[in-house]
Short mmCIF file of C-alpha atoms and ligand atoms in Angstrom, two decimals:
data_model
loop_
_atom_site.label_atom_id
_atom_site.label_comp_id
_atom_site.label_asym_id
_atom_site.label_seq_id
_atom_site.Cartn_x
_atom_site.Cartn_y
_atom_site.Cartn_z
CA MET G 49 13.58 9.40 -27.45
CA LYS G 50 11.76 12.12 -25.56
CA HIS G 51 8.62 11.37 -27.55
CA ARG G 52 8.81 7.69 -26.78
CA PHE G 53 9.25 8.48 -23.12
CA SER G 54 6.22 10.75 -23.01
CA PHE G 55 4.19 8.11 -24.89
CA PHE G 56 5.02 5.44 -22.29
CA LYS G 57 4.35 7.95 -19.55
CA LYS G 58 0.93 8.61 -21.06
CA MET G 59 0.23 4.87 -21.32
CA HIS G 60 1.05 4.53 -17.63
CA SER G 61 -1.16 7.39 -16.58
CA LEU G 62 -4.20 6.62 -14.46
CA LYS G 63 -6.31 8.47 -17.00
CA THR G 64 -5.31 6.14 -19.85
CA VAL G 65 -5.78 3.06 -17.69
CA LEU G 66 -9.26 4.22 -16.66
CA LEU G 67 -10.11 5.11 -20.24
CA LEU G 68 -9.13 1.64 -21.49
CA ALA G 69 -10.92 0.00 -18.58
CA PHE G 70 -14.14 1.89 -19.34
CA ILE G 71 -13.98 1.00 -23.03
CA ILE G 72 -13.25 -2.67 -22.31
CA ILE G 73 -15.96 -2.91 -19.65
CA GLY G 74 -18.49 -1.22 -21.94
CA PHE G 75 -17.51 -2.86 -25.22
CA VAL G 76 -16.73 -6.49 -24.40
CA PRO G 77 -20.09 -7.27 -22.75
CA GLY G 78 -21.79 -5.45 -25.65
CA CYS G 79 -20.09 -7.76 -28.20
CA ALA G 80 -20.74 -10.83 -26.08
CA ILE G 81 -24.43 -9.99 -25.63
CA GLY G 82 -24.77 -9.56 -29.41
CA GLY G 83 -23.16 -12.95 -30.11
CA ILE G 84 -25.27 -14.69 -27.49
CA PHE G 85 -28.48 -13.09 -28.82
CA LEU G 86 -27.79 -14.19 -32.41
CA SER G 87 -26.99 -17.79 -31.54
CA PHE G 88 -30.00 -17.91 -29.23
CA TYR G 89 -32.21 -16.57 -32.01
CA GLN G 90 -30.88 -19.18 -34.47
CA SER G 91 -31.46 -22.12 -32.15
CA ARG G 92 -34.98 -20.88 -31.29
CA ALA G 93 -35.87 -20.50 -34.96
CA LEU G 94 -34.53 -23.98 -35.81
CA ASP G 95 -36.46 -25.47 -32.87
CA ASN G 96 -39.69 -23.83 -34.05
CA ASP G 97 -39.14 -25.17 -37.59
CA THR G 98 -38.44 -28.65 -36.25
CA VAL G 99 -41.68 -28.61 -34.25
CA SER G 100 -43.81 -27.48 -37.19
CA MET G 101 -42.06 -29.97 -39.57
CA THR G 102 -42.63 -32.80 -37.09
CA SER G 103 -46.36 -32.10 -36.84
CA GLN G 104 -46.57 -31.97 -40.65
CA ALA G 105 -44.74 -35.30 -40.81
CA GLN G 106 -47.21 -36.73 -38.32
CA LEU G 107 -50.13 -35.73 -40.52
CA LEU G 108 -48.40 -37.26 -43.55
CA ASN G 109 -47.68 -40.40 -41.54
CA ASP G 110 -51.40 -40.92 -40.87
CA GLN G 111 -52.36 -40.29 -44.49
CA ILE G 112 -49.62 -42.53 -45.91
CA ILE G 113 -50.66 -45.39 -43.65
CA SER G 114 -54.42 -44.96 -44.20
CA THR G 115 -54.08 -44.76 -48.01
CA GLY G 116 -51.41 -47.49 -48.33
CA TYR G 117 -49.23 -44.94 -50.15
CA LEU G 118 -46.07 -46.95 -49.55
CA LYS G 119 -47.37 -49.67 -51.88
CA ASP G 120 -49.07 -47.44 -54.41
CA THR G 121 -47.85 -43.85 -54.88
CA ASP G 122 -50.51 -43.04 -57.40
CA ILE G 123 -52.56 -41.13 -54.92
CA ASP G 124 -53.04 -37.55 -56.08
CA VAL G 125 -54.12 -36.08 -52.77
CA ILE G 126 -50.85 -37.06 -51.14
CA ASN G 127 -48.67 -36.27 -54.13
CA THR G 128 -50.17 -32.78 -54.37
CA GLN G 129 -49.77 -32.30 -50.66
CA LEU G 130 -46.14 -33.42 -50.80
CA LYS G 131 -45.42 -31.04 -53.68
CA ALA G 132 -47.14 -28.13 -51.90
CA LEU G 133 -45.22 -28.83 -48.68
CA GLY G 134 -41.95 -29.03 -50.62
CA ASN G 135 -42.67 -25.64 -52.13
CA ILE G 136 -43.57 -24.09 -48.78
CA TYR G 137 -40.37 -25.41 -47.24
CA SER G 138 -38.28 -24.61 -50.34
CA GLY G 139 -37.06 -28.12 -49.79
CA ARG G 140 -37.47 -31.75 -50.63
CA ILE G 141 -39.58 -34.54 -49.23
CA ILE G 142 -38.59 -38.16 -49.60
CA ILE G 143 -40.72 -41.13 -48.56
CA ILE G 144 -38.76 -44.33 -47.94
CA ASP G 145 -40.24 -47.76 -47.26
CA LYS G 146 -38.87 -50.26 -44.77
CA THR G 147 -36.45 -51.73 -47.34
CA LEU G 148 -34.85 -48.24 -47.70
CA ARG G 149 -36.26 -47.90 -51.17
CA VAL G 150 -37.34 -44.40 -52.14
CA VAL G 151 -41.06 -44.51 -52.76
CA LYS G 152 -41.40 -40.82 -53.50
CA ASP G 153 -38.95 -37.96 -54.00
CA THR G 154 -40.49 -34.52 -54.67
CA TYR G 155 -37.37 -33.67 -56.69
CA ASP G 156 -37.99 -36.86 -58.77
CA LEU G 157 -34.30 -37.72 -58.54
CA SER G 158 -34.15 -40.81 -56.38
CA ASP G 159 -37.44 -42.60 -57.05
CA GLY G 160 -36.96 -46.36 -56.84
CA LYS G 161 -33.40 -46.04 -55.57
CA THR G 162 -32.18 -47.40 -52.27
CA PHE G 163 -31.55 -44.64 -49.81
CA VAL G 164 -28.70 -45.50 -47.46
CA TRP G 165 -28.21 -42.75 -44.91
CA GLU G 166 -27.48 -43.13 -41.26
CA ASN G 167 -30.48 -41.06 -40.11
CA ALA G 168 -32.85 -42.93 -42.43
CA ILE G 169 -31.65 -46.19 -40.87
CA LEU G 170 -32.17 -44.68 -37.43
CA GLY G 171 -35.68 -43.70 -38.57
CA LEU G 172 -36.42 -47.32 -39.41
CA LYS G 173 -35.35 -48.16 -35.89
CA GLY G 174 -38.01 -45.75 -34.60
CA GLU G 175 -35.79 -42.75 -33.93
CA ARG G 176 -36.72 -39.24 -35.00
CA THR G 177 -33.71 -37.10 -35.96
CA SER G 178 -33.19 -33.53 -37.01
CA VAL G 179 -29.94 -32.20 -38.43
CA TYR G 180 -28.97 -28.66 -39.32
CA ASP G 181 -26.66 -28.50 -42.31
CA ASP G 182 -24.94 -25.14 -42.07
CA VAL G 183 -23.17 -25.56 -45.42
CA SER G 184 -26.29 -25.92 -47.56
CA HIS G 185 -28.37 -23.99 -45.04
CA CYS G 186 -31.11 -26.50 -44.50
CA LEU G 187 -32.79 -28.43 -41.74
CA ILE G 188 -33.21 -32.19 -42.34
CA LEU G 189 -35.84 -34.07 -40.39
CA THR G 190 -36.35 -37.83 -40.46
CA VAL G 191 -39.53 -39.26 -38.91
CA PRO G 192 -40.43 -42.97 -38.81
CA ILE G 193 -43.71 -43.92 -40.51
CA THR G 194 -45.56 -46.02 -37.98
CA ALA G 195 -48.61 -48.15 -38.55
CA SER G 196 -51.70 -46.82 -36.85
CA ASP G 197 -52.72 -50.22 -35.43
CA ARG G 198 -51.63 -51.43 -32.05
CA SER G 199 -48.49 -53.11 -33.37
CA ASN G 200 -46.85 -49.71 -34.05
CA THR G 201 -44.62 -51.36 -36.60
CA ILE G 202 -42.35 -49.07 -38.60
CA GLU G 203 -43.30 -49.05 -42.25
CA GLY G 204 -40.83 -46.50 -43.55
CA VAL G 205 -39.32 -43.06 -43.03
CA ILE G 206 -40.37 -39.56 -44.04
CA LEU G 207 -37.43 -37.28 -44.76
CA ILE G 208 -38.18 -33.57 -44.98
CA THR G 209 -35.61 -30.90 -45.78
CA LYS G 210 -36.42 -27.27 -45.23
CA SER G 211 -34.34 -24.36 -46.40
CA THR G 212 -33.23 -22.10 -43.53
CA ASP G 213 -32.42 -19.18 -45.82
CA ALA G 214 -35.11 -17.09 -44.13
CA ILE G 215 -33.46 -17.64 -40.77
CA GLU G 216 -30.01 -16.86 -42.21
CA GLN G 217 -31.35 -13.68 -43.76
CA ASN G 218 -32.82 -12.62 -40.45
CA ILE G 219 -29.54 -13.36 -38.70
CA THR G 220 -27.60 -11.33 -41.27
CA PHE G 221 -30.09 -8.49 -40.83
CA TYR G 222 -29.78 -8.58 -37.04
CA ARG G 223 -26.00 -8.89 -37.25
CA ASN G 224 -25.75 -5.79 -39.43
CA LEU G 225 -28.15 -3.91 -37.21
CA TYR G 226 -26.19 -4.94 -34.15
CA THR G 227 -22.88 -3.88 -35.73
CA TYR G 228 -24.29 -0.40 -36.35
CA ILE G 229 -25.61 -0.23 -32.79
CA LEU G 230 -22.23 -1.40 -31.53
CA LEU G 231 -20.39 1.27 -33.50
CA VAL G 232 -22.63 3.95 -32.04
CA LEU G 233 -22.19 2.32 -28.62
CA VAL G 234 -18.38 2.44 -28.97
CA VAL G 235 -18.49 6.14 -29.74
CA VAL G 236 -20.86 6.80 -26.82
CA ILE G 237 -18.77 4.63 -24.46
CA ALA G 238 -15.56 6.35 -25.59
CA LEU G 239 -17.09 9.77 -24.91
CA ILE G 240 -18.35 8.66 -21.48
CA ALA G 241 -14.95 7.08 -20.77
CA VAL G 242 -13.10 10.28 -21.68
CA TYR G 243 -15.46 12.31 -19.49
CA PHE G 244 -15.28 10.02 -16.45
CA SER G 245 -11.56 9.20 -16.61
CA ASP G 246 -10.91 12.94 -16.75
CA ARG G 247 -13.28 13.55 -13.84
CA PHE G 248 -11.82 10.72 -11.72
CA THR G 249 -8.22 11.80 -12.22
CA LYS G 250 -8.79 15.55 -11.80
CA PRO G 251 -8.40 15.48 -7.98
CA PHE G 252 -5.03 13.71 -8.35
CA GLU G 253 -3.85 16.29 -10.88
CA LYS G 254 -5.03 19.03 -8.53
CA LEU G 255 -3.16 17.35 -5.67
CA ALA G 256 0.06 17.15 -7.72
CA GLY G 257 -0.26 20.85 -8.59
CA LEU G 258 -0.89 21.88 -4.98
CA ILE G 259 2.07 19.81 -3.75
CA LEU G 260 4.30 21.48 -6.32
CA ASN G 261 3.08 24.95 -5.36
CA SER G 262 3.31 24.33 -1.64
CA GLN G 263 7.11 24.24 -1.94
CA ASP G 264 7.00 27.99 -2.56
CA THR G 265 3.84 29.03 -0.77
CA HIS G 266 4.15 26.68 2.28
CA ASN G 267 0.37 26.41 2.13
CA GLU G 268 -1.40 23.35 3.49
CA VAL G 269 -2.47 20.86 0.79
CA LYS G 270 -6.10 19.77 0.94
CA VAL G 271 -7.96 17.75 -1.71
CA ASP G 272 -10.85 15.89 -0.11
CA ASN G 273 -12.69 14.54 -3.16
CA TYR G 274 -11.67 10.97 -2.31
CA THR G 275 -10.50 9.30 0.89
CA GLU G 276 -7.22 8.53 -0.90
CA THR G 277 -6.54 12.14 -1.90
CA GLU G 278 -7.52 13.24 1.60
CA GLU G 279 -5.04 10.74 3.06
CA ILE G 280 -2.25 11.79 0.67
CA SER G 281 -2.92 15.45 1.53
CA ALA G 282 -2.84 14.76 5.27
CA ASN G 283 0.33 12.65 5.03
CA PHE G 284 2.03 15.26 2.86
CA ASN G 285 1.11 18.01 5.33
CA ASP G 286 2.48 15.89 8.18
CA VAL G 287 5.77 15.30 6.37
CA MET G 288 6.04 19.01 5.54
CA GLN G 289 5.33 19.94 9.16
CA LYS G 290 8.02 17.51 10.35
CA MET G 291 10.49 18.96 7.87
CA ARG G 292 9.64 22.49 9.01
CA ASP G 293 10.09 21.42 12.64
CA ILE G 294 13.44 19.83 11.84
CA ASP G 295 14.50 22.95 9.98
CA GLU G 296 13.38 25.16 12.85
CA SER G 297 15.14 23.06 15.47
CA ARG G 298 18.30 23.01 13.33
CA GLN G 299 18.26 26.79 13.07
CA GLU G 300 17.60 27.10 16.79
CA PHE G 301 20.45 24.66 17.47
CA VAL G 302 22.86 26.61 15.26
CA SER G 303 21.94 29.90 16.91
CA ASN G 304 22.25 28.31 20.38
CA VAL G 305 25.64 26.85 19.50
CA SER G 306 26.85 30.23 18.22
CA HIS G 307 25.59 31.94 21.34
CA GLU G 308 27.13 29.39 23.69
CA LEU G 309 30.49 29.50 21.92
CA LYS G 310 30.45 33.28 21.87
CA THR G 311 29.84 33.74 25.59
CA PRO G 312 33.26 32.46 26.81
CA LEU G 313 34.96 34.32 23.94
CA THR G 314 33.29 37.59 24.96
CA SER G 315 34.43 37.07 28.55
CA MET G 316 37.96 36.30 27.36
CA LYS G 317 37.97 39.47 25.22
CA VAL G 318 36.85 41.56 28.21
CA LEU G 319 39.50 39.97 30.42
CA ALA G 320 42.24 40.39 27.78
CA ASP G 321 41.23 44.03 27.21
CA SER G 322 41.38 44.64 30.94
CA LEU G 323 44.85 43.09 31.03
CA ASN G 324 46.00 45.32 28.19
CA SER G 325 44.71 48.45 29.77
CA MET G 326 46.17 47.63 33.20
CA GLU G 327 48.28 50.37 34.65
CA GLU G 328 51.98 49.81 34.81
CA GLY G 329 53.13 48.40 38.08
CA ALA G 330 49.89 46.65 38.81
CA PRO G 331 50.42 43.79 41.25
CA VAL G 332 51.32 40.37 39.81
CA GLU G 333 48.40 38.78 41.73
CA LEU G 334 45.99 40.89 39.69
CA TYR G 335 47.54 39.61 36.44
CA GLN G 336 47.36 36.05 37.81
CA ASP G 337 43.70 36.54 38.72
CA PHE G 338 42.84 37.68 35.20
CA MET G 339 44.88 34.86 33.63
CA HIS G 340 43.10 32.36 35.88
CA ASP G 341 39.73 33.69 34.71
CA ILE G 342 40.84 33.44 31.06
CA THR G 343 41.92 29.80 31.61
CA HIS G 344 38.53 29.12 33.18
CA GLU G 345 36.75 30.50 30.09
CA ILE G 346 38.97 28.40 27.79
CA ASP G 347 38.03 25.29 29.84
CA ARG G 348 34.37 26.23 29.44
CA GLU G 349 34.75 26.65 25.69
CA THR G 350 36.55 23.29 25.47
CA LYS G 351 33.78 21.61 27.47
CA ILE G 352 31.08 23.00 25.19
CA ILE G 353 32.97 21.82 22.10
CA ASN G 354 33.55 18.39 23.63
CA ASP G 355 29.87 18.08 24.55
CA LEU G 356 28.86 19.15 21.05
CA LEU G 357 31.15 16.54 19.55
CA SER G 358 29.67 13.85 21.82
CA LEU G 359 26.19 14.93 20.76
CA VAL G 360 27.05 14.77 17.06
CA ARG G 361 28.54 11.31 17.56
CA MET G 362 25.38 10.22 19.39
CA ASP G 363 23.16 11.62 16.68
CA LYS G 364 24.60 9.28 14.10
CA SER G 365 22.67 6.15 13.27
CA GLY G 366 22.73 2.89 15.26
CA ALA G 367 25.22 1.48 12.74
CA THR G 368 27.97 3.26 14.67
CA MET G 369 27.13 1.30 17.82
CA ASN G 370 29.97 -0.76 19.19
CA ILE G 371 27.95 -3.40 21.01
CA GLU G 372 29.67 -5.76 23.46
CA SER G 373 28.53 -7.86 26.36
CA LYS G 374 29.64 -5.92 29.46
CA ASN G 375 29.43 -6.21 33.20
CA ILE G 376 27.27 -3.24 34.22
CA ASN G 377 28.28 -3.47 37.91
CA GLU G 378 31.90 -2.93 36.93
CA MET G 379 30.99 -0.10 34.57
CA LEU G 380 29.15 1.75 37.37
CA GLU G 381 31.92 1.08 39.88
CA SER G 382 34.49 2.61 37.56
CA LEU G 383 32.21 5.63 36.92
CA LEU G 384 31.80 6.24 40.65
CA LYS G 385 35.53 5.91 41.11
CA ARG G 386 36.14 8.60 38.50
CA LEU G 387 33.52 10.94 39.97
CA GLY G 388 34.49 10.28 43.57
CA PRO G 389 36.99 13.18 43.84
CA ILE G 390 34.44 15.70 42.46
CA ALA G 391 31.80 14.47 44.90
CA GLU G 392 34.31 14.70 47.73
CA LYS G 393 35.15 18.26 46.71
CA GLN G 394 31.46 19.19 46.74
CA LYS G 395 31.06 17.34 50.04
CA VAL G 396 28.42 15.08 48.50
CA GLU G 397 28.18 11.43 49.47
CA LEU G 398 28.30 9.06 46.50
CA VAL G 399 26.89 5.53 47.01
CA LEU G 400 26.45 2.58 44.65
CA GLU G 401 24.05 -0.20 45.50
CA SER G 402 23.95 -3.24 43.19
CA PHE G 403 21.11 -5.70 43.78
CA ARG G 404 22.52 -8.38 41.51
CA PRO G 405 25.32 -8.95 39.00
CA VAL G 406 24.23 -7.67 35.59
CA THR G 407 25.76 -8.38 32.20
CA ALA G 408 24.22 -6.70 29.15
CA GLU G 409 24.90 -5.94 25.51
CA ILE G 410 25.83 -2.26 25.38
CA ASP G 411 28.07 0.33 23.77
CA GLU G 412 30.12 1.00 26.88
CA VAL G 413 31.55 4.36 25.79
CA LYS G 414 28.17 5.85 24.93
CA LEU G 415 26.25 4.47 27.90
CA SER G 416 29.03 5.41 30.37
CA LEU G 417 28.89 8.98 29.11
CA GLY G 418 25.10 9.06 29.47
CA ILE G 419 25.09 7.68 33.04
CA MET G 420 28.09 9.81 34.00
CA ASN G 421 26.15 12.97 33.10
CA LEU G 422 23.32 11.89 35.42
CA ILE G 423 25.68 11.27 38.36
CA GLU G 424 27.61 14.48 37.62
CA ASN G 425 24.33 16.46 37.64
CA GLY G 426 23.38 14.81 40.92
CA ILE G 427 26.64 16.10 42.40
CA LYS G 428 26.55 19.51 40.67
CA TYR G 429 22.99 20.42 41.56
CA ASN G 430 23.37 19.39 45.17
CA LYS G 431 24.25 20.97 48.48
CA GLU G 432 26.95 20.42 51.02
CA GLY G 433 26.28 17.20 52.90
CA GLY G 434 23.89 15.92 50.23
CA TYR G 435 24.00 12.48 48.64
CA VAL G 436 23.82 10.81 45.25
CA HIS G 437 22.50 7.28 45.40
CA VAL G 438 23.08 5.03 42.37
CA THR G 439 21.30 1.66 42.24
CA LEU G 440 21.46 -1.20 39.76
CA ASN G 441 18.86 -3.93 39.36
CA ALA G 442 17.62 -6.25 36.59
CA ASP G 443 14.90 -8.69 35.60
CA HIS G 444 14.94 -11.25 32.76
CA GLN G 445 14.51 -8.55 30.10
CA TYR G 446 15.89 -5.23 31.29
CA PHE G 447 18.40 -3.72 33.66
CA TYR G 448 17.51 -0.65 35.70
CA ILE G 449 19.81 2.15 36.86
CA SER G 450 18.46 4.86 39.11
CA VAL G 451 20.37 8.00 40.11
CA GLU G 452 18.79 9.71 43.09
CA ASP G 453 19.95 12.88 44.80
CA ASN G 454 18.60 15.11 47.55
CA GLY G 455 19.82 18.28 45.85
CA MET G 456 18.04 21.39 44.69
CA GLY G 457 15.46 19.63 42.46
CA ILE G 458 14.00 20.87 39.18
CA PRO G 459 11.13 23.39 38.92
CA PRO G 460 7.96 21.55 37.73
CA ASP G 461 7.64 23.72 34.59
CA SER G 462 11.18 22.78 33.51
CA VAL G 463 10.98 19.00 34.04
CA ASP G 464 9.62 18.34 30.55
CA ARG G 465 12.33 20.44 28.87
CA ILE G 466 15.54 19.37 30.59
CA PHE G 467 16.40 16.89 27.80
CA GLU G 468 16.38 19.65 25.17
CA ARG G 469 19.72 20.83 23.87
CA PHE G 470 21.09 23.86 25.75
CA TYR G 471 18.12 23.91 28.10
CA ARG G 472 19.03 24.91 31.63
CA ALA G 473 16.45 24.97 34.40
CA ASP G 474 18.39 27.41 36.54
CA LYS G 475 20.38 29.37 33.98
CA SER G 476 22.66 31.48 36.13
CA HIS G 477 23.46 28.67 38.57
CA SER G 478 24.03 26.10 35.82
CA ARG G 479 26.41 28.42 33.95
CA GLU G 480 28.19 29.30 37.17
CA ILE G 481 28.91 25.65 37.92
CA GLY G 482 30.09 25.01 34.38
CA GLY G 483 26.96 23.46 32.80
CA THR G 484 26.57 23.52 29.03
CA GLY G 485 22.91 22.48 28.89
CA LEU G 486 23.91 19.56 26.64
CA GLY G 487 24.52 16.83 29.24
CA LEU G 488 20.99 15.45 29.47
CA SER G 489 20.40 15.49 25.71
CA ILE G 490 23.59 13.41 25.36
CA THR G 491 22.23 11.04 28.04
CA LYS G 492 18.84 10.78 26.35
CA ASN G 493 20.44 10.04 22.96
CA ALA G 494 22.70 7.39 24.48
CA ILE G 495 19.71 5.65 26.10
CA ASP G 496 17.59 5.93 22.94
CA MET G 497 20.38 4.30 20.96
CA HIS G 498 20.14 1.33 23.33
CA HIS G 499 16.33 1.28 22.83
CA GLY G 500 15.96 2.17 26.48
CA GLU G 501 13.88 4.67 28.44
CA ILE G 502 14.61 7.45 30.90
CA LYS G 503 12.17 9.00 33.35
CA VAL G 504 12.66 11.83 35.79
CA HIS G 505 10.95 12.58 39.07
CA SER G 506 11.87 15.75 40.89
CA VAL G 507 10.63 17.86 43.79
CA LEU G 508 11.99 21.39 43.94
CA GLY G 509 14.18 21.83 46.99
CA GLU G 510 14.06 18.11 47.87
CA GLY G 511 15.86 16.24 45.14
CA THR G 512 15.72 14.46 41.82
CA THR G 513 15.60 10.83 40.67
CA PHE G 514 16.41 9.64 37.16
CA ASP G 515 15.21 6.10 36.32
CA VAL G 516 16.82 4.39 33.36
CA ARG G 517 15.64 1.11 31.81
CA ILE G 518 17.66 -0.67 29.10
CA PRO G 519 17.14 -4.09 27.40
CA LEU G 520 19.71 -6.70 28.42
CA ILE G 521 20.00 -7.83 24.80
CA TYR G 522 20.61 -5.20 22.15
CA ILE G 523 18.12 -5.35 19.30
CA LYS G 524 19.52 -4.07 16.05
CA GLU G 525 16.96 -1.97 14.24
CA GLN G 526 15.61 -3.48 11.01
CA SER G 527 16.49 -1.28 8.07
P1 ADP F 252 23.98 21.24 32.30
O1 ADP F 252 25.23 21.06 31.55
O2 ADP F 252 23.51 22.64 32.40
O3 ADP F 252 23.97 20.49 33.58
P2 ADP F 252 22.09 19.22 31.49
O4 ADP F 252 21.51 18.96 30.14
O5 ADP F 252 22.90 18.16 32.10
O6 ADP F 252 22.89 20.56 31.34
O7 ADP F 252 20.89 19.56 32.43
C1 ADP F 252 19.89 20.46 32.01
C2 ADP F 252 19.34 21.22 33.19
O8 ADP F 252 18.56 20.36 34.03
C3 ADP F 252 20.41 21.75 34.09
O9 ADP F 252 20.83 23.02 33.66
C4 ADP F 252 19.75 21.79 35.44
O10 ADP F 252 19.08 23.02 35.61
C5 ADP F 252 18.73 20.70 35.40
N1 ADP F 252 19.18 19.47 36.09
C6 ADP F 252 19.72 18.37 35.56
N2 ADP F 252 19.99 17.42 36.48
C7 ADP F 252 19.60 17.94 37.66
C8 ADP F 252 19.60 17.46 39.00
N3 ADP F 252 20.08 16.26 39.33
N4 ADP F 252 19.12 18.26 39.95
C9 ADP F 252 18.65 19.50 39.66
N5 ADP F 252 18.59 20.01 38.40
C10 ADP F 252 19.08 19.26 37.43
#
């Protein structure tokens, strides 16, 4: 079974295909050229014979008419000539008069007999014919005997047969010669085919080897013998780079997650240790203070875990989308209602401005979470007396949500990174106000899943605006 498999594998290999192609391309035209040459040679040789036989017949015609041979065959000059011609042609000459009677047959077989043959009859009608008989290998020519006077009346027919054995022998000779040449040609073609098919496929074999090795060595693959191998190399390197990037970002994510989860635990351990080592009779308020701090750390830990879970859910494919046609105005109103108390606590004014009623196909849970993070950030990274301004608008294709605040703003060198997981522009402040660094990556994922776009514009110390654009109709991705 294994042998059969490797045989079929070999038959499918590019090398074998090229080898066969070379042999076929080299051999088939070679055979065809040989066949064409031989048949061309045969027809040329027959044509030449016909021409020379016709001119001989013409000479005979004149002599037969001038000597009245058709009436009296006792003319030695002609008889000798006919015999000699018959010998030269290794054939037979028959003279027939206009009644189809054989006047003279050089084989002396049909003298006096009536010769009924289609071509002889045609000859009497003035038609010259030539037939090649490939069974008895001879050329048969019939030429009308015409009177030399003006009347041009047909007096009889000359029939000349000529053996074509010489031609046949030549053809056999050429055919044999050609077969030998062809055999040599096949060997030469096969050798050339082996050489070239090996040469052509070498770069692909090299490429396969390099790809295999690169798994261990992580080296770049580069085979630039052909455009194709160059393209495969480049694409392979790209894929490998992407895989390395994914691997790197996964490792970074895992180490970030561990670090983030460890921080509240470390604080809790310090607080718990402090509680344990508290002197007897310490005031209850002190215990309460420590317990309050521990609760705060537990809340932080819970928030990180919840955010991580949201992120994982968002990372799943679009198949998990629960798309429904929803009123976006209502969705934003309910979000602002939920965030109102926090804004009030921070003394930040929260305003919603809807320019028109908007209904769109969305996954409400995911999009709400994404927009809520933006509004929450607007409140969190703000100052007393600041504002967060949410607006909703739409055209025939998209709806637009913008979340604008006049808070602390984002440093220009951080703007491009704020959507990264665990990235915090102002680390100490963000941690202090309970940020996990995951909010904006959740938002970005939620918007991406709706095939939307998010853009940020921020001036440090003046405020930040997030502009979101989402299609009104959800387009399911083609798989
Ligand atoms: P976090 O949970 O820390 O808020 P996010 O992913 O939501 O994490 O935001 C990432 C970082 O971007 C924040 O730590 C903060 O520094 C900055 N940021 C986000 N939104 C705003 C905003 N409206 N104003 C100022 N800075 C912001």
